Amino acid sequence: MTIIFSIIVFAMVLIVGFHVAPLMTWVERRQCAFIQRRVGPNRVGIFGFTLFGLGQPIADAVKLLFKEDGNPSYVQPFFYFIAPLIPSVTGLAALMVIPFGAQDTFFGTVFSPQVLSVGAGFLLFFAMSSMSVYGVTLAGWSSNNKYSLLGGLRASAQMISYELGMGLSLIPIVLIYQTLDLQQIVYAQSHSYLFGFLPDWGIFRAPVSFFIFLITIFAETNRLPFDLAEGEAELIAGFLVEYGGMRWSLFFLGEYAMMFAFSGLISCLFLGGYSLPYLTHESLIHIVQPILGSFGSIAVFLIEFATLIVKMSIIMLIFVQVRFTVPRFRYDQLMKLGWVTILPLALINLFVTALVLGYSSFK
Amino acid sequence: MIMTVTLTILCLLLILCFVTTSIIPTPVGACASLIGGFLLLSFIYGFLGAHFAAVIQIIVYAGAIMVVFVFVVMLLNVPTQDLPKVKISLADILSILLSIPVLILVSIKILNWQAPMIDSQNVEMKDIARKMFIDYLWPFELISFLLLTALVAAITVAHKNKGSRYMLKEGSDHGR
């Protein structure tokens, strides 16, 4: 029974991860249109039901699937074919670390909506995100094209520079909540803070960490204003030059899955994860159980799942809003921001947090 | 039983990856198989229950150090015809012959080996940190000094001829 539940959760996360990319392409075009005072894609629909143009992703997917599979003669074949798989695999694998609800018992069986819960906790997430850079780098190198190569080089240097700041910005959170397990971190955040005035979220405990992490995930997922690996004004489209059709879209599947996974991680670490503000898992059950009886735990799971999805969607909308608001950085500005501003700031933040926590524990 | 079979298969794949690293002619191919080897090594750690070591293996070696390796290999981007040709000399044959006794000794040790069972629930990061920063603090710090020394030594060796600041300038123009 536990195995069946695990397979269901695995399939659920995989399906959600696969559907993020097509939906987000539509959201991105619509939101871009609203920012630029246009209408955006709103025509495609099925049998006259346009639904704000939500048929557009389906039409796009069909177009991409039936496009001719271009196969340049001058590329390095093995790496050229394997490179688009790496971002999508690592992006979907990173989603497996996110807890989509609290561990509970359904009909006498333990049910955990987190696919992978290992002792190393969310460090596994960083392992996946650091592996995803090879997709871009190998694509850039194997395309045998100057622009692609420059894009791949830029991506790998950028990734190394921002990974340090990202890792250091999360150590204060680990120090505050004393664990690496995402379930326990989310549970600790479901209480209230400052005499019940605020929810005990990471963003109120460590605001500097939140902003550093938010900036670094833009760089890690290669999104504007840090998408110098693509940089269509300078590099045409960087590592994507020689790709087309479904292979090209696999890169986007990976990028959006990784973005979605990062929004899940940021919700779990800083925004209370699946827990509603001021309500712990137990108090939610106490509210729902008398109304729905034995189906209460399923209802609680659905409420928590919806809460997390809403929080993740808000982060995704911030991603899109930033993309169409902030212009692209120059490469030297990017490196300067990474090494001169973010890294020392993260170190100072870590030092101050450790000092405050050490002082309050000695007292 | 399943544990032993899985570990044996993983170890054989690991050896295959590292052998490929040393004999494959293209530098990027060598880097890729080295990354594959690191990933397999972390799978082995994971199977033995050392989840933290497994994750750190991926983050530090496959995710950070190898990215720098791949960066340098791609930046130089030496064409295949410019790569040095490998010639088997007498010294190579002698070193292979000398390494056979070591191989036999190691394989005797390996054949008597049993896969250790670690209770993964009991090993926490706190225990690792306590061992590393309290019990074995001095050896740990000494190793970090050793690494620092190696770093300084590498820089000194690389800067041997101080006259030429731009060493790539003379006769090694790989940019196409």
Coordinates of C-alpha atoms in Angstrom, one line a residue:
Chain A
M1 CA 0.0 0.0 0.0
T2 CA 2.8 2.4 0.9
I3 CA 4.5 1.6 -2.5
I4 CA 1.2 2.4 -4.4
F5 CA 1.0 5.7 -2.6
S6 CA 4.6 6.4 -3.4
I7 CA 4.0 5.7 -7.1
I8 CA 0.9 7.9 -7.1
V9 CA 2.9 10.8 -5.6
F10 CA 5.8 10.3 -8.0
A11 CA 3.4 10.3 -11.0
M12 CA 1.6 13.3 -9.7
V13 CA 4.8 15.4 -9.3
L14 CA 6.0 14.2 -12.7
I15 CA 2.7 15.3 -14.4
V16 CA 2.7 18.6 -12.6
G17 CA 6.4 19.2 -13.6
F18 CA 5.7 18.3 -17.3
H19 CA 2.7 20.7 -17.5
V20 CA 4.5 23.7 -16.0
A21 CA 6.5 24.4 -19.2
P22 CA 3.6 24.7 -21.7
L23 CA 1.4 26.6 -19.3
M24 CA 4.2 29.0 -18.4
T25 CA 5.0 29.8 -22.1
W26 CA 1.4 31.0 -22.3
V27 CA 1.5 32.8 -19.0
E28 CA 4.7 34.5 -20.0
R29 CA 3.3 35.7 -23.3
R30 CA 0.1 36.9 -21.7
Q31 CA 1.8 38.8 -18.9
C32 CA 4.3 40.3 -21.3
A33 CA 1.4 41.5 -23.3
F34 CA -0.2 43.1 -20.3
I35 CA 3.0 44.8 -19.3
Q36 CA 3.4 46.2 -22.8
R37 CA -0.3 47.1 -23.1
R38 CA -1.1 44.5 -25.8
V39 CA -3.6 41.7 -25.8
G40 CA -1.3 38.7 -26.3
P41 CA -2.3 35.2 -27.5
N42 CA -6.1 34.9 -26.8
R43 CA -7.5 33.3 -29.9
V44 CA -6.7 29.5 -29.9
G45 CA -9.4 27.4 -28.4
I46 CA -11.4 24.2 -28.8
F47 CA -14.9 24.4 -30.4
G48 CA -15.1 28.2 -29.9
F49 CA -14.3 28.1 -26.2
T50 CA -11.1 30.2 -26.2
L51 CA -10.7 30.6 -22.3
F52 CA -8.3 33.5 -22.6
G53 CA -6.3 31.6 -25.3
L54 CA -5.4 28.6 -23.1
G55 CA -5.5 26.4 -26.2
Q56 CA -2.2 28.1 -27.3
P57 CA 0.1 25.7 -25.4
I58 CA -1.6 22.7 -26.9
A59 CA -1.2 24.1 -30.4
D60 CA 2.4 25.0 -29.7
A61 CA 3.1 21.4 -28.4
V62 CA 1.5 19.9 -31.5
K63 CA 3.5 22.2 -33.8
L64 CA 6.8 21.4 -32.0
L65 CA 6.2 17.6 -32.1
F66 CA 5.5 17.6 -35.9
K67 CA 8.4 20.0 -36.8
E68 CA 11.2 18.6 -38.8
D69 CA 14.0 17.2 -36.6
G70 CA 17.0 19.1 -37.9
N71 CA 20.2 17.2 -37.6
P72 CA 23.3 19.3 -38.4
S73 CA 26.2 17.5 -40.0
Y74 CA 29.0 19.4 -38.2
V75 CA 28.0 18.7 -34.5
Q76 CA 29.5 16.3 -32.0
P77 CA 26.7 13.7 -32.2
F78 CA 26.7 12.1 -28.8
F79 CA 26.8 15.2 -26.7
Y80 CA 24.5 17.1 -29.1
F81 CA 21.8 14.5 -28.6
I82 CA 22.3 14.0 -24.9
A83 CA 22.6 17.7 -23.8
P84 CA 18.8 18.6 -24.0
L85 CA 18.0 15.7 -21.8
I86 CA 20.2 16.8 -18.9
P87 CA 18.2 20.0 -17.9
S88 CA 14.8 18.3 -18.1
V89 CA 15.9 15.3 -16.1
T90 CA 17.6 17.3 -13.4
G91 CA 14.7 19.8 -13.3
L92 CA 12.1 17.1 -12.8
A93 CA 14.4 15.3 -10.3
A94 CA 14.8 18.4 -8.2
L95 CA 10.9 18.6 -7.9
M96 CA 11.0 15.3 -6.1
V97 CA 12.6 16.8 -3.1
I98 CA 9.7 19.3 -2.5
P99 CA 7.2 18.2 0.2
F100 CA 3.7 18.8 -1.2
G101 CA 1.9 18.2 2.1
A102 CA 2.4 16.9 5.6
Q103 CA 2.9 13.2 6.3
D104 CA -0.4 11.6 7.3
T105 CA -2.3 8.3 7.5
F106 CA -4.9 7.5 4.8
F107 CA -7.1 4.5 5.7
G108 CA -4.4 3.2 8.1
T109 CA -1.5 3.6 5.8
V110 CA 1.3 6.2 6.1
F111 CA 1.2 8.6 3.2
S112 CA 4.0 11.0 2.6
P113 CA 3.6 13.5 -0.3
Q114 CA 7.3 14.0 -0.6
V115 CA 8.9 11.5 -3.1
L116 CA 12.5 11.7 -1.8
S117 CA 13.1 12.3 1.9
V118 CA 16.7 11.4 2.7
G119 CA 19.0 12.4 5.6
A120 CA 20.7 15.1 3.6
G121 CA 17.4 16.9 3.0
F122 CA 17.4 19.7 0.6
L123 CA 21.1 19.4 -0.2
L124 CA 20.0 16.9 -2.8
F125 CA 18.2 19.7 -4.5
F126 CA 21.5 21.6 -4.9
A127 CA 23.1 18.5 -6.3
M128 CA 20.4 18.4 -9.0
S129 CA 20.6 22.1 -9.7
S130 CA 24.4 22.1 -10.0
M131 CA 24.2 19.2 -12.5
S132 CA 21.8 21.0 -14.7
V133 CA 24.5 23.4 -16.0
Y134 CA 26.0 20.6 -18.0
G135 CA 23.1 20.6 -20.4
V136 CA 23.8 24.2 -21.4
T137 CA 27.6 23.8 -21.4
L138 CA 27.6 20.6 -23.4
A139 CA 25.0 21.9 -25.8
G140 CA 27.2 25.0 -26.4
W141 CA 30.3 23.0 -27.0
S142 CA 28.9 20.1 -29.1
S143 CA 27.0 22.5 -31.5
N144 CA 30.4 23.4 -32.9
N145 CA 29.5 27.0 -33.3
K146 CA 31.2 30.1 -31.9
Y147 CA 28.1 31.7 -30.5
S148 CA 27.0 28.4 -28.9
L149 CA 30.4 27.9 -27.4
L150 CA 30.4 31.5 -25.9
G151 CA 26.9 30.8 -24.5
G152 CA 28.1 27.6 -22.9
L153 CA 31.2 29.2 -21.4
R154 CA 29.1 32.1 -20.0
A155 CA 26.6 29.7 -18.4
S156 CA 29.2 27.6 -16.6
A157 CA 31.1 30.7 -15.2
Q158 CA 27.9 32.3 -14.1
M159 CA 26.7 29.1 -12.4
I160 CA 29.9 28.7 -10.4
S161 CA 29.8 32.3 -9.3
Y162 CA 26.3 32.3 -8.1
E163 CA 26.2 28.8 -6.5
L164 CA 28.5 30.0 -3.7
G165 CA 26.2 32.9 -2.8
M166 CA 23.1 30.7 -3.0
G167 CA 24.6 28.0 -0.7
L168 CA 25.8 30.6 1.9
S169 CA 22.4 32.4 1.9
L170 CA 20.7 29.3 3.1
I171 CA 23.0 28.4 6.0
P172 CA 21.2 31.0 8.3
I173 CA 17.9 29.1 7.6
V174 CA 19.5 25.8 8.6
L175 CA 21.0 27.5 11.8
I176 CA 17.6 29.0 12.7
Y177 CA 15.5 25.8 12.2
Q178 CA 18.3 23.4 13.2
T179 CA 17.5 20.8 10.5
L180 CA 18.0 20.0 6.8
D181 CA 14.7 18.2 6.5
L182 CA 12.2 20.2 4.5
Q183 CA 9.2 18.7 6.3
Q184 CA 10.5 19.8 9.7
I185 CA 11.4 23.2 8.4
V186 CA 7.9 23.7 7.0
Y187 CA 6.4 22.4 10.3
A188 CA 8.5 24.9 12.3
Q189 CA 7.3 27.7 10.1
S190 CA 3.6 27.0 10.7
H191 CA 3.6 28.5 14.2
S192 CA 3.3 32.2 14.9
Y193 CA 6.1 34.7 15.6
L194 CA 6.4 38.0 17.5
F195 CA 3.5 37.4 19.9
G196 CA 1.2 35.9 17.2
F197 CA 1.5 38.9 15.0
L198 CA 3.4 37.3 12.1
P199 CA 3.6 33.8 10.9
D200 CA 6.9 32.2 11.8
W201 CA 8.1 32.2 8.2
G202 CA 11.8 32.2 7.1
I203 CA 11.3 35.5 5.3
F204 CA 10.6 37.3 8.6
R205 CA 13.4 35.4 10.4
A206 CA 16.1 35.9 7.8
P207 CA 15.0 38.6 5.2
V208 CA 18.5 39.2 3.8
S209 CA 18.8 35.5 3.0
F210 CA 15.5 35.6 1.2
F211 CA 16.5 38.4 -1.1
I212 CA 20.0 36.9 -1.8
F213 CA 18.4 33.6 -2.6
L214 CA 15.8 35.2 -4.8
I215 CA 18.5 37.0 -6.8
T216 CA 20.7 33.9 -7.1
I217 CA 17.9 31.7 -8.4
F218 CA 17.4 34.1 -11.3
A219 CA 21.1 33.5 -12.2
E220 CA 20.9 29.7 -11.5
T221 CA 17.9 29.2 -13.8
N222 CA 19.4 31.4 -16.6
R223 CA 16.5 33.8 -16.5
L224 CA 16.5 37.4 -17.4
P225 CA 18.1 39.7 -16.2
F226 CA 20.8 37.0 -16.0
D227 CA 20.2 35.1 -19.2
L228 CA 23.6 35.9 -20.7
A229 CA 24.0 32.3 -22.0
E230 CA 21.2 33.1 -24.5
G231 CA 21.6 36.8 -24.9
E232 CA 19.9 37.1 -28.3
A233 CA 21.2 40.7 -28.8
E234 CA 24.9 39.5 -28.5
L235 CA 24.9 35.7 -29.2
I236 CA 21.8 35.3 -31.4
A237 CA 20.4 32.7 -29.0
G238 CA 23.7 31.3 -27.5
F239 CA 23.6 27.5 -26.8
L240 CA 20.2 27.2 -28.6
V241 CA 21.5 28.2 -32.0
E242 CA 21.8 24.7 -33.5
Y243 CA 18.7 23.2 -31.9
G244 CA 15.1 23.1 -33.2
G245 CA 11.8 21.4 -32.8
M246 CA 11.3 19.1 -29.8
R247 CA 15.0 19.2 -28.7
W248 CA 14.9 22.9 -28.5
S249 CA 11.7 22.7 -26.4
L250 CA 13.3 20.1 -24.0
F251 CA 15.6 22.9 -22.8
F252 CA 12.6 25.0 -22.0
L253 CA 10.9 22.1 -20.3
G254 CA 14.0 21.8 -18.1
E255 CA 14.2 25.5 -17.5
Y256 CA 10.6 25.8 -16.4
A257 CA 10.7 22.6 -14.3
M258 CA 13.8 24.0 -12.6
M259 CA 12.1 27.4 -12.0
F260 CA 9.1 25.6 -10.6
A261 CA 11.3 23.5 -8.3
F262 CA 13.1 26.6 -7.1
S263 CA 9.8 28.3 -6.4
G264 CA 8.9 25.2 -4.4
L265 CA 12.1 25.4 -2.4
I266 CA 11.8 29.1 -1.8
S267 CA 8.2 28.6 -0.6
C268 CA 9.2 25.8 1.7
L269 CA 12.2 27.6 3.2
F270 CA 10.9 31.2 3.4
L271 CA 7.2 31.3 2.9
G272 CA 5.9 28.5 5.1
G273 CA 5.6 25.8 2.4
Y274 CA 2.3 24.0 2.4
S275 CA 1.1 25.3 5.7
L276 CA -1.5 28.1 5.9
P277 CA -0.4 31.1 8.0
Y278 CA -1.0 30.8 11.7
L279 CA -2.4 27.2 11.3
T280 CA -0.3 24.1 12.1
H281 CA -1.1 20.8 10.5
E282 CA -2.8 19.5 13.7
S283 CA -5.0 22.6 14.2
L284 CA -6.1 22.3 10.5
I285 CA -7.1 18.7 11.1
H286 CA -9.0 19.8 14.2
I287 CA -11.0 22.2 12.1
V288 CA -11.7 19.9 9.2
Q289 CA -12.1 16.5 10.9
P290 CA -15.5 17.3 12.6
I291 CA -17.0 18.4 9.3
L292 CA -15.8 15.7 6.9
G293 CA -15.1 12.8 9.2
S294 CA -12.8 10.1 7.8
F295 CA -12.2 12.0 4.6
G296 CA -10.8 14.9 6.6
S297 CA -7.2 13.9 6.1
I298 CA -7.7 13.8 2.3
A299 CA -9.3 17.3 2.4
V300 CA -6.4 18.5 4.6
F301 CA -3.9 17.2 2.0
L302 CA -5.8 18.9 -0.8
I303 CA -5.9 22.2 1.1
E304 CA -2.1 22.0 1.8
F305 CA -1.3 21.0 -1.8
A306 CA -3.4 24.0 -3.1
T307 CA -1.6 26.3 -0.6
L308 CA 1.8 25.3 -1.8
I309 CA 0.8 25.6 -5.5
V310 CA -0.6 29.1 -4.9
K311 CA 2.7 30.2 -3.2
M312 CA 4.7 28.6 -6.0
S313 CA 2.6 30.3 -8.7
I314 CA 3.1 33.7 -7.1
I315 CA 6.9 33.2 -7.2
M316 CA 6.6 32.1 -10.9
L317 CA 4.6 35.3 -11.7
I318 CA 7.4 37.3 -10.0
F319 CA 9.9 35.5 -12.3
V320 CA 7.9 36.6 -15.3
Q321 CA 7.3 40.1 -14.1
V322 CA 11.1 40.6 -13.5
R323 CA 11.9 39.3 -16.9
F324 CA 9.9 42.0 -18.7
T325 CA 10.8 44.8 -16.3
V326 CA 14.6 44.6 -15.7
P327 CA 16.9 44.9 -18.7
R328 CA 19.7 42.4 -19.2
F329 CA 23.0 42.8 -17.3
R330 CA 26.3 43.3 -19.0
Y331 CA 28.7 40.3 -18.4
D332 CA 31.1 42.2 -16.2
Q333 CA 28.2 43.7 -14.2
L334 CA 27.0 40.1 -13.6
M335 CA 30.3 38.9 -12.4
K336 CA 30.8 42.0 -10.2
L337 CA 27.4 41.6 -8.6
G338 CA 28.1 37.9 -7.9
W339 CA 31.5 38.2 -6.4
V340 CA 31.7 41.7 -5.0
T341 CA 28.2 42.3 -3.7
I342 CA 26.3 39.0 -3.1
L343 CA 29.1 36.8 -1.8
P344 CA 30.3 39.3 1.0
L345 CA 26.7 40.1 1.8
A346 CA 25.9 36.4 2.3
L347 CA 29.0 35.9 4.5
I348 CA 28.1 39.0 6.7
N349 CA 24.5 37.7 6.9
L350 CA 25.7 34.3 8.0
F351 CA 28.1 35.8 10.6
V352 CA 25.5 38.1 12.1
T353 CA 22.9 35.3 12.2
A354 CA 25.3 33.0 13.9
L355 CA 26.3 35.7 16.4
V356 CA 22.7 36.5 17.3
L357 CA 21.7 32.9 17.7
G358 CA 24.8 32.1 19.7
Y359 CA 24.1 35.1 22.0
S360 CA 20.5 34.1 22.5
S361 CA 21.4 30.5 23.3
F362 CA 24.1 31.5 25.9
K363 CA 21.7 33.9 27.6
Chain B
M1 CA 22.6 -10.6 -1.6
I2 CA 20.9 -7.9 -3.8
M3 CA 23.1 -5.4 -2.0
T4 CA 26.2 -7.2 -3.0
V5 CA 25.1 -7.7 -6.7
T6 CA 24.1 -4.1 -7.0
L7 CA 27.3 -2.9 -5.5
T8 CA 29.4 -5.1 -7.7
I9 CA 27.7 -3.9 -10.9
L10 CA 28.1 -0.3 -9.7
C11 CA 31.8 -0.8 -8.9
L12 CA 32.4 -2.4 -12.3
L13 CA 30.7 0.6 -14.1
L14 CA 32.7 2.9 -11.9
I15 CA 36.0 1.2 -13.0
L16 CA 34.8 1.4 -16.6
C17 CA 34.1 5.1 -16.3
F18 CA 37.5 5.9 -14.8
V19 CA 39.3 3.7 -17.4
T20 CA 37.5 5.5 -20.2
T21 CA 38.6 8.8 -18.7
S22 CA 42.2 7.9 -19.1
I23 CA 42.1 6.3 -22.6
I24 CA 39.5 8.3 -24.5
P25 CA 41.2 10.7 -26.9
T26 CA 38.9 13.8 -26.7
P27 CA 39.2 16.0 -23.6
V28 CA 35.5 16.7 -23.3
G29 CA 34.8 12.9 -23.5
A30 CA 37.3 12.3 -20.7
C31 CA 35.6 15.0 -18.6
A32 CA 32.2 13.5 -19.2
S33 CA 33.2 10.0 -18.2
L34 CA 34.9 11.4 -15.1
I35 CA 31.6 13.1 -14.2
G36 CA 29.8 9.8 -14.8
G37 CA 32.4 8.1 -12.5
F38 CA 31.7 10.7 -9.7
L39 CA 27.9 10.2 -10.1
L40 CA 28.4 6.4 -9.8
L41 CA 30.6 6.9 -6.7
S42 CA 27.8 8.9 -5.1
F43 CA 25.3 6.2 -6.0
I44 CA 27.6 3.7 -4.1
Y45 CA 27.7 6.0 -1.1
G46 CA 23.9 6.3 -1.3
F47 CA 23.5 2.5 -1.4
L48 CA 25.7 2.1 1.6
G49 CA 23.5 4.6 3.5
A50 CA 25.9 7.5 3.6
H51 CA 23.4 10.0 2.1
F52 CA 25.3 13.1 3.2
A53 CA 28.6 11.9 1.6
A54 CA 26.7 11.0 -1.6
V55 CA 25.1 14.4 -1.9
I56 CA 28.4 16.2 -1.1
Q57 CA 30.2 14.1 -3.7
I58 CA 27.8 15.3 -6.4
I59 CA 27.7 19.0 -5.2
V60 CA 31.5 19.4 -4.7
Y61 CA 33.1 17.2 -7.4
A62 CA 30.5 16.7 -10.1
G63 CA 28.8 20.0 -9.7
A64 CA 31.6 22.5 -8.9
I65 CA 35.1 21.2 -9.6
M66 CA 34.2 19.4 -12.9
V67 CA 32.3 22.5 -14.1
V68 CA 35.6 24.4 -13.9
F69 CA 37.4 21.5 -15.7
V70 CA 34.9 21.5 -18.5
F71 CA 35.1 25.3 -18.6
V72 CA 38.9 25.2 -19.2
V73 CA 38.7 22.4 -21.7
M74 CA 36.0 24.2 -23.7
L75 CA 37.9 27.5 -23.4
L76 CA 41.0 26.0 -24.9
N77 CA 39.0 23.9 -27.4
V78 CA 42.0 22.2 -28.9
P79 CA 41.2 20.7 -32.3
T80 CA 41.4 16.9 -32.4
Q81 CA 44.3 16.9 -34.9
D82 CA 46.4 19.1 -32.6
L83 CA 46.2 16.8 -29.7
P84 CA 49.5 15.0 -28.8
K85 CA 49.7 11.4 -30.2
V86 CA 50.0 8.8 -27.5
K87 CA 53.1 6.5 -28.0
I88 CA 53.7 3.5 -25.8
S89 CA 57.2 3.6 -24.5
L90 CA 59.3 1.1 -22.6
A91 CA 58.6 3.0 -19.4
D92 CA 54.9 2.5 -19.9
I93 CA 55.3 -1.3 -20.3
L94 CA 57.5 -1.5 -17.3
S95 CA 55.1 0.4 -15.1
I96 CA 52.2 -1.8 -16.2
L97 CA 54.3 -4.9 -15.3
L98 CA 55.2 -3.4 -11.9
S99 CA 51.6 -2.6 -11.2
I100 CA 50.4 -6.2 -11.6
P101 CA 51.5 -7.4 -8.2
V102 CA 49.7 -4.4 -6.6
L103 CA 46.6 -5.4 -8.6
I104 CA 46.8 -9.0 -7.3
L105 CA 47.2 -7.8 -3.7
V106 CA 44.3 -5.4 -4.0
S107 CA 42.0 -8.0 -5.6
I108 CA 42.7 -10.5 -2.8
K109 CA 41.6 -7.9 -0.3
I110 CA 38.6 -7.0 -2.4
L111 CA 37.4 -10.7 -2.8
N112 CA 37.3 -11.1 1.0
W113 CA 35.3 -7.9 1.4
Q114 CA 31.8 -7.8 2.7
A115 CA 29.4 -4.9 2.1
P116 CA 29.1 -3.0 5.4
M117 CA 25.6 -2.4 6.5
I118 CA 25.1 1.2 7.9
D119 CA 21.9 2.1 9.6
S120 CA 21.1 5.2 7.6
Q121 CA 18.5 6.5 10.1
N122 CA 21.1 6.9 12.8
V123 CA 23.7 8.9 10.8
E124 CA 22.8 12.5 11.0
M125 CA 24.6 15.6 9.8
K126 CA 25.0 16.6 13.5
D127 CA 27.0 13.5 14.1
I128 CA 29.2 14.1 11.1
A129 CA 29.7 17.8 12.2
R130 CA 30.5 16.7 15.7
K131 CA 33.1 14.2 14.5
M132 CA 34.7 16.7 12.1
F133 CA 34.7 19.9 14.1
I134 CA 35.2 18.6 17.7
D135 CA 36.7 15.1 17.7
Y136 CA 39.0 15.4 14.7
L137 CA 39.3 19.2 14.6
W138 CA 43.2 19.1 14.4
P139 CA 43.5 16.6 11.6
F140 CA 40.8 18.4 9.7
E141 CA 42.5 21.8 10.0
L142 CA 45.9 20.2 9.1
I143 CA 44.4 18.8 5.9
S144 CA 43.1 22.2 5.0
F145 CA 46.6 23.6 5.5
L146 CA 47.9 20.8 3.3
L147 CA 45.5 21.8 0.5
L148 CA 46.5 25.5 0.9
T149 CA 50.1 24.4 0.5
A150 CA 49.3 22.5 -2.6
L151 CA 47.4 25.5 -4.0
V152 CA 50.4 27.8 -3.4
A153 CA 52.7 25.2 -4.9
A154 CA 50.6 24.9 -8.0
I155 CA 50.6 28.7 -8.5
T156 CA 54.4 28.8 -8.0
V157 CA 55.0 26.0 -10.5
A158 CA 52.7 27.6 -13.1
H159 CA 54.5 30.9 -12.7
K160 CA 58.0 29.5 -13.2
N161 CA 59.1 31.8 -16.0
K162 CA 58.3 35.2 -14.7
G163 CA 59.3 37.0 -17.8
S164 CA 56.4 35.9 -20.0
R165 CA 53.2 37.1 -18.6
Y166 CA 51.2 36.0 -21.6
M167 CA 52.3 32.4 -22.0
L168 CA 49.6 31.5 -24.5
K169 CA 50.9 34.1 -26.9
E170 CA 53.8 32.2 -28.5
G171 CA 52.8 29.7 -31.1
S172 CA 49.7 28.3 -29.4
D173 CA 46.9 30.1 -31.1
H174 CA 43.9 27.8 -30.8
G175 CA 41.2 30.3 -31.5
R176 CA 39.6 29.7 -34.8

